[in-house]
Each structure stands twice: as C-alpha cells, then as structure tokens.
CSV table of C-alpha atoms in Angstrom, one decimal:
chain,number,residue,atom,x,y,z
A,1,UNK,CA,11.4,2.7,-33.4
A,2,UNK,CA,13.2,5.7,-31.9
A,3,UNK,CA,11.1,7.9,-29.6
A,4,UNK,CA,11.9,11.1,-27.9
A,5,UNK,CA,11.3,10.4,-24.2
A,6,UNK,CA,10.5,14.0,-23.4
A,7,UNK,CA,7.8,14.2,-26.1
A,8,UNK,CA,6.5,10.7,-25.4
A,9,UNK,CA,5.6,11.6,-21.8
A,10,UNK,CA,3.2,14.4,-22.9
A,11,UNK,CA,1.7,12.3,-25.6
A,12,UNK,CA,1.0,9.4,-23.3
A,13,UNK,CA,-0.7,11.6,-20.8
A,14,UNK,CA,-3.0,12.9,-23.6
A,15,UNK,CA,-3.8,9.3,-24.8
A,16,UNK,CA,-4.2,7.6,-21.4
A,17,UNK,CA,-7.9,8.7,-21.3
A,18,UNK,CA,-10.4,7.7,-18.6
A,19,UNK,CA,-13.0,6.1,-20.8
A,20,UNK,CA,-16.7,6.5,-19.9
A,21,UNK,CA,-19.6,4.2,-20.6
A,22,UNK,CA,-20.8,6.1,-23.7
A,23,UNK,CA,-21.6,3.7,-26.6
A,24,UNK,CA,-21.6,4.5,-30.3
A,25,UNK,CA,-21.9,2.8,-33.6
A,26,UNK,CA,-18.6,2.0,-35.3
A,27,UNK,CA,-20.0,3.6,-38.4
A,28,UNK,CA,-20.2,6.9,-36.6
A,29,UNK,CA,-16.4,7.4,-37.0
A,30,UNK,CA,-15.8,10.5,-39.1
A,31,UNK,CA,-15.0,9.5,-42.7
A,32,UNK,CA,-12.5,12.3,-43.0
A,33,UNK,CA,-10.3,10.7,-40.4
A,34,UNK,CA,-10.4,7.3,-42.0
A,35,UNK,CA,-7.1,5.9,-43.1
A,36,UNK,CA,-8.8,4.2,-46.0
A,37,UNK,CA,-6.8,1.6,-47.9
A,38,UNK,CA,-8.3,-0.2,-50.8
A,39,UNK,CA,-5.3,-1.6,-52.7
A,40,UNK,CA,-4.3,-5.2,-52.1
A,41,UNK,CA,-7.0,-5.9,-49.6
A,42,UNK,CA,-8.0,-9.6,-49.1
A,43,UNK,CA,-10.9,-10.6,-47.0
A,44,UNK,CA,-10.1,-13.1,-44.2
A,45,UNK,CA,-12.5,-15.6,-42.6
A,46,UNK,CA,-12.6,-15.3,-38.8
A,47,UNK,CA,-13.4,-18.2,-36.5
A,48,UNK,CA,-14.1,-18.1,-32.8
A,49,UNK,CA,-13.9,-21.5,-31.0
A,50,UNK,CA,-14.2,-23.2,-34.3
A,51,UNK,CA,-17.3,-21.3,-35.5
A,52,UNK,CA,-17.0,-19.1,-38.6
A,53,UNK,CA,-18.1,-15.5,-38.0
A,54,UNK,CA,-20.1,-13.3,-40.4
A,55,UNK,CA,-17.7,-10.5,-39.7
A,56,UNK,CA,-14.6,-10.6,-41.9
A,57,UNK,CA,-11.0,-9.6,-41.3
A,58,UNK,CA,-8.6,-8.1,-43.8
A,59,UNK,CA,-5.2,-9.1,-45.1
A,60,UNK,CA,-3.2,-6.0,-46.2
A,61,UNK,CA,0.5,-6.2,-47.2
A,62,UNK,CA,1.0,-9.4,-45.2
A,63,UNK,CA,-0.6,-8.1,-42.1
A,64,UNK,CA,-3.9,-9.7,-40.8
A,65,UNK,CA,-6.3,-7.1,-39.3
A,66,UNK,CA,-9.3,-7.8,-37.0
A,67,UNK,CA,-12.2,-5.4,-36.8
A,68,UNK,CA,-13.0,-4.0,-33.4
A,69,UNK,CA,-16.7,-4.8,-34.1
A,70,UNK,CA,-15.9,-8.5,-34.1
A,71,UNK,CA,-14.2,-8.2,-30.7
A,72,UNK,CA,-17.3,-6.6,-29.3
A,73,UNK,CA,-20.0,-8.5,-31.0
A,74,UNK,CA,-18.6,-12.0,-31.5
A,75,UNK,CA,-15.8,-12.4,-28.9
A,76,UNK,CA,-17.8,-10.4,-26.3
A,77,UNK,CA,-14.8,-8.5,-25.1
A,78,UNK,CA,-15.6,-5.4,-23.2
A,79,UNK,CA,-15.5,-2.4,-25.6
A,80,UNK,CA,-16.3,1.2,-24.5
A,81,UNK,CA,-16.4,4.3,-26.6
A,82,UNK,CA,-15.9,7.9,-25.4
A,83,UNK,CA,-17.5,10.1,-28.1
A,84,UNK,CA,-16.1,13.4,-26.8
A,85,UNK,CA,-12.6,12.0,-26.8
A,86,UNK,CA,-13.0,9.8,-29.9
A,87,UNK,CA,-11.4,7.0,-28.0
A,88,UNK,CA,-12.1,3.3,-27.5
A,89,UNK,CA,-11.0,1.0,-24.7
A,90,UNK,CA,-10.9,-2.8,-25.1
A,91,UNK,CA,-10.5,-5.3,-22.2
A,92,UNK,CA,-11.4,-5.2,-18.6
A,93,UNK,CA,-8.5,-7.0,-16.8
A,94,UNK,CA,-5.0,-5.9,-16.1
A,95,UNK,CA,-4.3,-4.9,-19.7
A,96,UNK,CA,-6.7,-2.2,-21.1
A,97,UNK,CA,-6.1,-1.3,-24.7
A,98,UNK,CA,-6.9,2.3,-25.7
A,99,UNK,CA,-7.3,3.5,-29.3
A,100,UNK,CA,-7.6,7.3,-29.8
A,101,UNK,CA,-8.9,8.2,-33.2
A,102,UNK,CA,-8.7,12.0,-33.0
A,103,UNK,CA,-5.2,12.0,-34.5
A,104,UNK,CA,-4.1,11.8,-38.2
A,105,UNK,CA,-3.6,8.1,-37.4
A,106,UNK,CA,-5.1,6.1,-34.6
A,107,UNK,CA,-3.0,6.2,-31.5
A,108,UNK,CA,-2.8,2.9,-29.5
A,109,UNK,CA,-1.6,2.3,-26.0
A,110,UNK,CA,-2.1,-0.3,-23.2
A,111,UNK,CA,-2.5,1.2,-19.7
A,112,UNK,CA,-0.9,4.4,-21.1
A,113,UNK,CA,2.1,2.5,-22.6
A,114,UNK,CA,2.7,2.6,-26.3
A,115,UNK,CA,5.2,0.4,-28.1
A,116,UNK,CA,6.0,0.0,-31.8
A,117,UNK,CA,3.9,-3.1,-32.2
A,118,UNK,CA,0.7,-1.4,-31.1
A,119,UNK,CA,-1.2,-0.4,-34.2
A,120,UNK,CA,-4.7,0.3,-35.5
A,121,UNK,CA,-6.1,1.3,-38.8
A,122,UNK,CA,-9.3,3.1,-39.9
A,123,UNK,CA,-10.3,1.5,-43.2
A,124,UNK,CA,-13.5,2.7,-44.9
A,125,UNK,CA,-14.9,3.9,-41.6
A,126,UNK,CA,-14.1,0.7,-39.7
A,127,UNK,CA,-11.5,0.3,-37.0
A,128,UNK,CA,-9.1,-2.6,-37.1
A,129,UNK,CA,-6.2,-3.9,-35.0
A,130,UNK,CA,-3.5,-6.4,-36.0
A,131,UNK,CA,-3.9,-10.0,-34.9
A,132,UNK,CA,-0.7,-9.6,-32.9
A,133,UNK,CA,-2.3,-7.1,-30.5
A,134,UNK,CA,-4.9,-9.8,-29.6
A,135,UNK,CA,-2.3,-12.4,-28.8
A,136,UNK,CA,0.0,-10.1,-26.8
A,137,UNK,CA,-2.2,-7.8,-25.0
A,138,UNK,CA,-5.8,-9.2,-24.9
A,139,UNK,CA,-5.2,-12.8,-24.1
A,140,UNK,CA,-6.5,-14.3,-27.4
A,141,UNK,CA,-4.7,-17.1,-29.2
A,142,UNK,CA,-4.9,-16.8,-33.0
A,143,UNK,CA,-3.7,-19.2,-35.6
A,144,UNK,CA,-3.3,-18.1,-39.3
A,145,UNK,CA,-4.1,-20.6,-42.1
A,146,UNK,CA,-2.6,-19.0,-45.2
A,147,UNK,CA,-4.1,-21.3,-47.9
A,148,UNK,CA,-7.6,-21.0,-46.4
A,149,UNK,CA,-7.1,-17.3,-45.5
A,150,UNK,CA,-8.6,-18.1,-42.1
A,151,UNK,CA,-7.8,-16.9,-38.6
A,152,UNK,CA,-8.9,-19.3,-35.8
A,153,UNK,CA,-9.2,-17.6,-32.4
A,154,UNK,CA,-9.6,-19.1,-29.0
A,155,UNK,CA,-9.2,-17.9,-25.4
A,156,UNK,CA,-5.4,-17.8,-24.6
A,157,UNK,CA,-3.8,-20.2,-22.2
A,158,UNK,CA,-2.5,-18.1,-19.4
A,159,UNK,CA,-0.7,-18.8,-16.1
A,160,UNK,CA,-3.0,-19.7,-13.2
A,161,UNK,CA,-2.4,-16.4,-11.5
A,162,UNK,CA,-4.4,-13.3,-10.9
A,163,UNK,CA,-3.1,-9.8,-11.4
A,164,UNK,CA,-4.3,-6.6,-9.6
A,165,UNK,CA,-3.2,-3.0,-9.9
A,166,UNK,CA,-1.9,-1.4,-6.7
A,167,UNK,CA,-1.7,2.4,-6.5
A,168,UNK,CA,1.3,3.2,-4.2
A,169,UNK,CA,0.5,6.8,-4.1
A,170,UNK,CA,-2.2,9.0,-5.5
A,171,UNK,CA,-1.4,12.2,-3.6
A,172,UNK,CA,-2.3,15.7,-4.8
A,173,UNK,CA,-0.4,18.6,-3.4
A,174,UNK,CA,0.0,22.2,-4.3
A,175,UNK,CA,3.3,21.6,-6.0
A,176,UNK,CA,3.1,18.0,-7.3
A,177,UNK,CA,0.9,15.0,-8.0
A,178,UNK,CA,1.9,11.4,-7.6
A,179,UNK,CA,0.1,8.6,-9.3
A,180,UNK,CA,2.2,5.4,-9.1
A,181,UNK,CA,0.6,2.1,-10.2
A,182,UNK,CA,2.3,-1.3,-10.2
A,183,UNK,CA,1.1,-4.9,-10.5
A,184,UNK,CA,0.8,-7.5,-7.8
A,185,UNK,CA,0.3,-11.2,-8.4
A,186,UNK,CA,-1.6,-13.9,-6.5
A,187,UNK,CA,-1.2,-17.6,-7.1
A,188,UNK,CA,0.1,-20.8,-5.6
A,189,UNK,CA,3.5,-20.6,-7.4
A,190,UNK,CA,6.5,-20.3,-5.1
A,191,UNK,CA,7.9,-17.2,-6.9
A,192,UNK,CA,4.9,-15.0,-6.6
A,193,UNK,CA,5.9,-13.3,-3.3
A,194,UNK,CA,9.4,-12.5,-4.6
A,195,UNK,CA,8.1,-11.0,-7.8
A,196,UNK,CA,5.7,-8.8,-5.9
A,197,UNK,CA,8.5,-7.6,-3.7
A,198,UNK,CA,10.6,-6.6,-6.7
A,199,UNK,CA,7.7,-4.6,-8.3
A,200,UNK,CA,6.7,-2.9,-5.1
A,201,UNK,CA,10.3,-1.9,-4.5
A,202,UNK,CA,10.4,-0.4,-8.0
A,203,UNK,CA,7.4,1.8,-7.3
A,204,UNK,CA,8.8,2.8,-3.8
A,205,UNK,CA,12.1,3.9,-5.4
A,206,UNK,CA,10.3,6.0,-8.0
A,207,UNK,CA,8.3,7.7,-5.2
A,208,UNK,CA,11.3,8.3,-3.1
A,209,UNK,CA,13.3,9.8,-6.0
A,210,UNK,CA,10.4,12.0,-7.0
A,211,UNK,CA,10.0,13.4,-3.5
A,212,UNK,CA,13.7,14.0,-3.3
A,213,UNK,CA,13.6,15.9,-6.6
A,214,UNK,CA,10.8,18.1,-5.3
A,215,UNK,CA,12.7,18.8,-2.1
A,216,UNK,CA,15.8,19.7,-4.0
A,217,UNK,CA,13.8,22.0,-6.3
A,218,UNK,CA,12.0,23.6,-3.4
A,219,UNK,CA,8.7,22.8,-5.1
A,220,UNK,CA,7.3,23.3,-8.6
A,221,UNK,CA,7.5,26.5,-10.6
A,222,UNK,CA,4.5,28.8,-10.1
A,223,UNK,CA,1.3,27.5,-11.8
A,224,UNK,CA,3.2,24.5,-13.2
A,225,UNK,CA,2.6,21.6,-10.8
A,226,UNK,CA,5.0,18.7,-11.2
A,227,UNK,CA,3.7,15.2,-12.0
A,228,UNK,CA,5.0,11.7,-11.3
A,229,UNK,CA,3.3,8.7,-12.8
A,230,UNK,CA,4.0,5.0,-13.1
A,231,UNK,CA,2.1,2.3,-15.0
A,232,UNK,CA,2.7,-1.1,-16.5
A,233,UNK,CA,1.7,-3.5,-19.2
A,234,UNK,CA,2.0,-7.3,-19.1
A,235,UNK,CA,3.3,-8.7,-22.4
A,236,UNK,CA,3.7,-12.4,-21.6
A,237,UNK,CA,1.8,-14.6,-19.2
A,238,UNK,CA,2.1,-18.2,-20.0
A,239,UNK,CA,4.1,-21.4,-19.5
A,240,UNK,CA,5.3,-20.5,-16.0
A,241,UNK,CA,6.8,-17.1,-17.0
A,242,UNK,CA,5.7,-13.5,-16.8
A,243,UNK,CA,7.1,-10.5,-18.7
A,244,UNK,CA,6.1,-6.9,-18.3
A,245,UNK,CA,7.1,-3.3,-18.9
A,246,UNK,CA,7.1,-0.7,-16.1
A,247,UNK,CA,6.9,2.8,-17.4
A,248,UNK,CA,7.7,5.9,-15.3
A,249,UNK,CA,7.0,9.5,-16.2
A,250,UNK,CA,8.1,12.7,-14.6
A,251,UNK,CA,7.2,16.3,-15.3
A,252,UNK,CA,9.0,18.9,-13.4
A,253,UNK,CA,7.3,22.0,-14.5
A,254,UNK,CA,9.3,22.3,-17.7
A,255,UNK,CA,7.8,22.2,-21.2
A,256,UNK,CA,8.4,18.4,-21.7
A,257,UNK,CA,8.4,15.5,-19.4
A,258,UNK,CA,10.7,12.5,-19.2
A,259,UNK,CA,9.7,8.8,-19.7
A,260,UNK,CA,11.7,5.8,-18.8
A,261,UNK,CA,11.0,2.1,-19.1
A,262,UNK,CA,12.2,-1.0,-17.2
A,263,UNK,CA,11.6,-4.6,-18.5
A,264,UNK,CA,11.0,-7.4,-16.0
A,265,UNK,CA,10.8,-11.1,-16.9
A,266,UNK,CA,10.2,-13.6,-14.1
A,267,UNK,CA,10.0,-17.3,-13.5
A,268,UNK,CA,6.9,-18.2,-11.5
A,269,UNK,CA,8.7,-21.3,-10.1
A,270,UNK,CA,11.1,-19.3,-8.0
A,271,UNK,CA,10.6,-15.6,-8.7
A,272,UNK,CA,14.0,-15.3,-10.4
A,273,UNK,CA,14.5,-12.3,-12.7
A,274,UNK,CA,15.6,-13.6,-16.1
A,275,UNK,CA,18.0,-12.0,-18.5
A,276,UNK,CA,17.9,-12.1,-22.3
A,277,UNK,CA,20.1,-15.2,-22.4
A,278,UNK,CA,17.7,-17.1,-20.2
A,279,UNK,CA,14.9,-16.6,-22.7
A,280,UNK,CA,17.1,-17.3,-25.8
A,281,UNK,CA,19.3,-20.0,-24.3
A,282,UNK,CA,18.5,-22.4,-27.2
A,283,UNK,CA,20.8,-20.1,-29.3
A,284,UNK,CA,24.0,-19.1,-27.5
A,285,UNK,CA,24.8,-16.8,-30.4
A,286,UNK,CA,21.6,-14.8,-30.2
A,287,UNK,CA,23.5,-11.5,-30.0
A,288,UNK,CA,25.1,-12.3,-33.4
A,289,UNK,CA,21.7,-13.1,-34.8
A,290,UNK,CA,20.3,-9.8,-33.5
A,291,UNK,CA,23.2,-7.8,-35.0
A,292,UNK,CA,22.7,-9.5,-38.3
A,293,UNK,CA,19.0,-8.6,-38.2
A,294,UNK,CA,19.8,-4.9,-37.9
A,295,UNK,CA,22.5,-5.4,-40.6
A,296,UNK,CA,25.2,-4.6,-38.1
A,297,UNK,CA,24.8,-0.9,-39.0
A,298,UNK,CA,23.0,0.5,-36.0
A,299,UNK,CA,25.6,1.7,-33.6
A,300,UNK,CA,23.0,2.8,-31.1
A,301,UNK,CA,21.8,-0.7,-30.8
A,302,UNK,CA,25.3,-2.2,-30.8
A,303,UNK,CA,26.4,0.0,-27.9
A,304,UNK,CA,23.3,-1.0,-25.9
A,305,UNK,CA,23.2,-4.7,-26.5
A,306,UNK,CA,24.3,-6.9,-23.6
A,307,UNK,CA,23.2,-9.7,-21.4
A,308,UNK,CA,21.6,-7.1,-19.1
A,309,UNK,CA,19.7,-5.3,-21.8
A,310,UNK,CA,16.2,-4.0,-21.0
A,311,UNK,CA,13.7,-6.2,-22.8
A,312,UNK,CA,10.3,-7.8,-22.7
A,313,UNK,CA,8.9,-11.0,-24.1
A,314,UNK,CA,5.8,-11.4,-26.3
A,315,UNK,CA,4.1,-14.5,-27.6
A,316,UNK,CA,6.1,-14.3,-30.8
A,317,UNK,CA,9.5,-12.7,-29.9
A,318,UNK,CA,11.4,-10.4,-27.7
A,319,UNK,CA,11.8,-6.6,-27.9
A,320,UNK,CA,14.8,-4.7,-26.6
A,321,UNK,CA,14.5,-1.0,-25.7
A,322,UNK,CA,17.6,1.1,-25.4
A,323,UNK,CA,17.2,4.5,-23.8
A,324,UNK,CA,19.1,7.6,-23.1
A,325,UNK,CA,17.9,10.9,-21.6
A,326,UNK,CA,16.5,11.9,-25.0
A,327,UNK,CA,15.4,8.6,-26.7
A,328,UNK,CA,13.8,5.2,-26.2
A,329,UNK,CA,14.5,3.0,-29.2
A,330,UNK,CA,12.5,-0.3,-29.6
A,331,UNK,CA,14.0,-3.2,-31.5
A,332,UNK,CA,11.7,-6.3,-32.0
A,333,UNK,CA,13.0,-9.7,-32.9
A,334,UNK,CA,10.8,-12.7,-33.8
A,335,UNK,CA,11.7,-16.1,-32.2
A,336,UNK,CA,11.8,-17.6,-35.7
A,337,UNK,CA,14.7,-15.2,-36.5
A,338,UNK,CA,16.6,-16.0,-33.2
A,339,UNK,CA,16.0,-19.6,-32.3
A,340,UNK,CA,16.7,-22.9,-34.1
A,341,UNK,CA,13.7,-24.5,-35.9
A,342,UNK,CA,11.4,-26.1,-33.4
A,343,UNK,CA,13.1,-24.5,-30.4
A,344,UNK,CA,11.0,-22.7,-27.8
A,345,UNK,CA,11.8,-19.7,-25.6
A,346,UNK,CA,13.0,-20.4,-22.0
A,347,UNK,CA,14.2,-23.9,-23.0
A,348,UNK,CA,17.6,-25.1,-24.0
C-alpha cells in the first residue's frame, strides 16, 4: 500500500478521535453508509473458549469477518460509540482500535496509526472486522477450521509484561503544540530497561528536532500553529519478543503535514534490537522470497530492501514499510510464504 505521507498525517489527526462514553445500538448505523455485500457470503460459527455463540461471522472472498457486536456482547471487550463522530473504539489497554464510519468506507486505526491490514466493513447495517485484526491488535487468538466453517477464539498468550503510555511532552504554546507519546514496559525480563531507554530516546529526539525546527522558523505562520505528535502501536507481544511501530507527525503551518514511521523489534531476554534477518533466520534467502512475492517488478521495494529495512512483526508475518518524503509504502509477507514448512519466526 503506497500512502502519501503529507496527506496521511492530516487524515490520522481526523481519525484519532477522543471517544466518549455514549452508547448506541449497532443497528443505528445509517443504512446509506453501509458497504453492503450480499454475493458469496457464507455464515461462520464463532466459538469463545469452546462455547458456540449465537452471533455468526461471515466468510467473504476468503476473508473471515467478525461482527463488532460479538466482541462487545460475547467476548466482553470494551466497546464505546461516539454518535456525533460516528466512531467506535475497541479495547482498553495499550492498543485501542478506532473505527470511523463517517467516510465512504470505514476508516480503521490503532492509537492513530493506520496500516494496510486494518480493515472494517459495513454489511447490511452491521460492522465487521477481519479476524486478523483480533489476533494482531486486540490480543485474541483465533483458529480457523475450514471444513467446519468455525472460528475458535481464546484470550491470546502474551508476554508477562505490562505496557503503559508515557507522554513526554503535552505542551501548548502560541506557536506550536507538542503531544509525544511512547510506550514503557515493566517486567522481570532482563531486556526491559534497555528497551525502555531506546523508546524514550526516540521521543526525546523527536521533541528536540521539533523545537529546533521551530527555532529556525522563528515560530509558526500567523494563525497556523505548528503541531508535533508521536504515537505507537504494538503489533507483536509473545514468545519473548515485542514488535511495534512508532509514528511521528509534524505540521509546520503548511497545508499538509508529514508522517514518518520507525519499526522496533526487541528480544525481552536482553533488550537487543532485532533486524529482519533475526526474525527470518530459518530462511537465509528471505530477500529472494520477498522479491519473488512482489514479482521482482517493484523497483521502489527493491531499492529499499536491506537487512536494516524498517519492519514490524505480526502473529502471521512481517510487514516492511519503505518511506520517502512523499510516500510510505507497506509490503506484507506471510510467514508461510517466507519460512520453510514447520519453521517459526525468531528460530533457526
């Protein structure tokens, strides 16, 4: 997915909505905004901790979709609806998934970050998200049984750590605002302190660069205060490893802002920052497999692919994002396409 970084920043600001506690029935969604799909729909049985639910999922074009109502009513996940903004938030921990339904298609983000795998669909007035969003962002493990057309869901196995959000700076000045958030971990693992130092340093560098920019500019243009924001989303938190995206946004009083992303993947054992080859070491030729997957034709990807590529890990694969001043391009690769049969990430 190729995204213009300037335009992305403004869109994320609009979608990163502060959701209130207003509740509403899911049937109250306006039918005119429904992305109704009736062709090739197959109902899917949903199970939570081994118990079949009355609520059904859908299988459409090979993608399994879970209704938001099931997350609220059966899985008891925190779900809030803001009627004035036509937006939902799901989750209460370090990852909060936001779905804004006031667009032609639902807009999905986690903590203000949106990637190509974050999707939602309005179907006959009901809101659905792909099963992958549960596994990656909401800490729910889900197994698909194709012959039985059943999804079995359980609480995901995560690392024994806690994650809190720290706001380095939330200053408001006449010429600029700074709202820089980053994660900090707590746990008994030896690498936690080192990980925390790296992420704190990231935020401190963003703040220092922002203030330097403001100093060099002599302040923002009249009636156009500059903005500097940082946020994050954890994409992998299991098996002794943590992977996340740090996203930084700057608006310097011009028409568009600029968004940049940095991927961090850590070993909890020692706090080491891992590269792509450390995740995919079961396949020394992973670069060749990636190039084959994009049919060797995307020169933009070829130029940006290296051992030091910016990436993040999910429960099912890795995603590389290559960015220039104008674009962020996401490339997702499933472990099944990159690793030998039976091989696992992070292991040789």
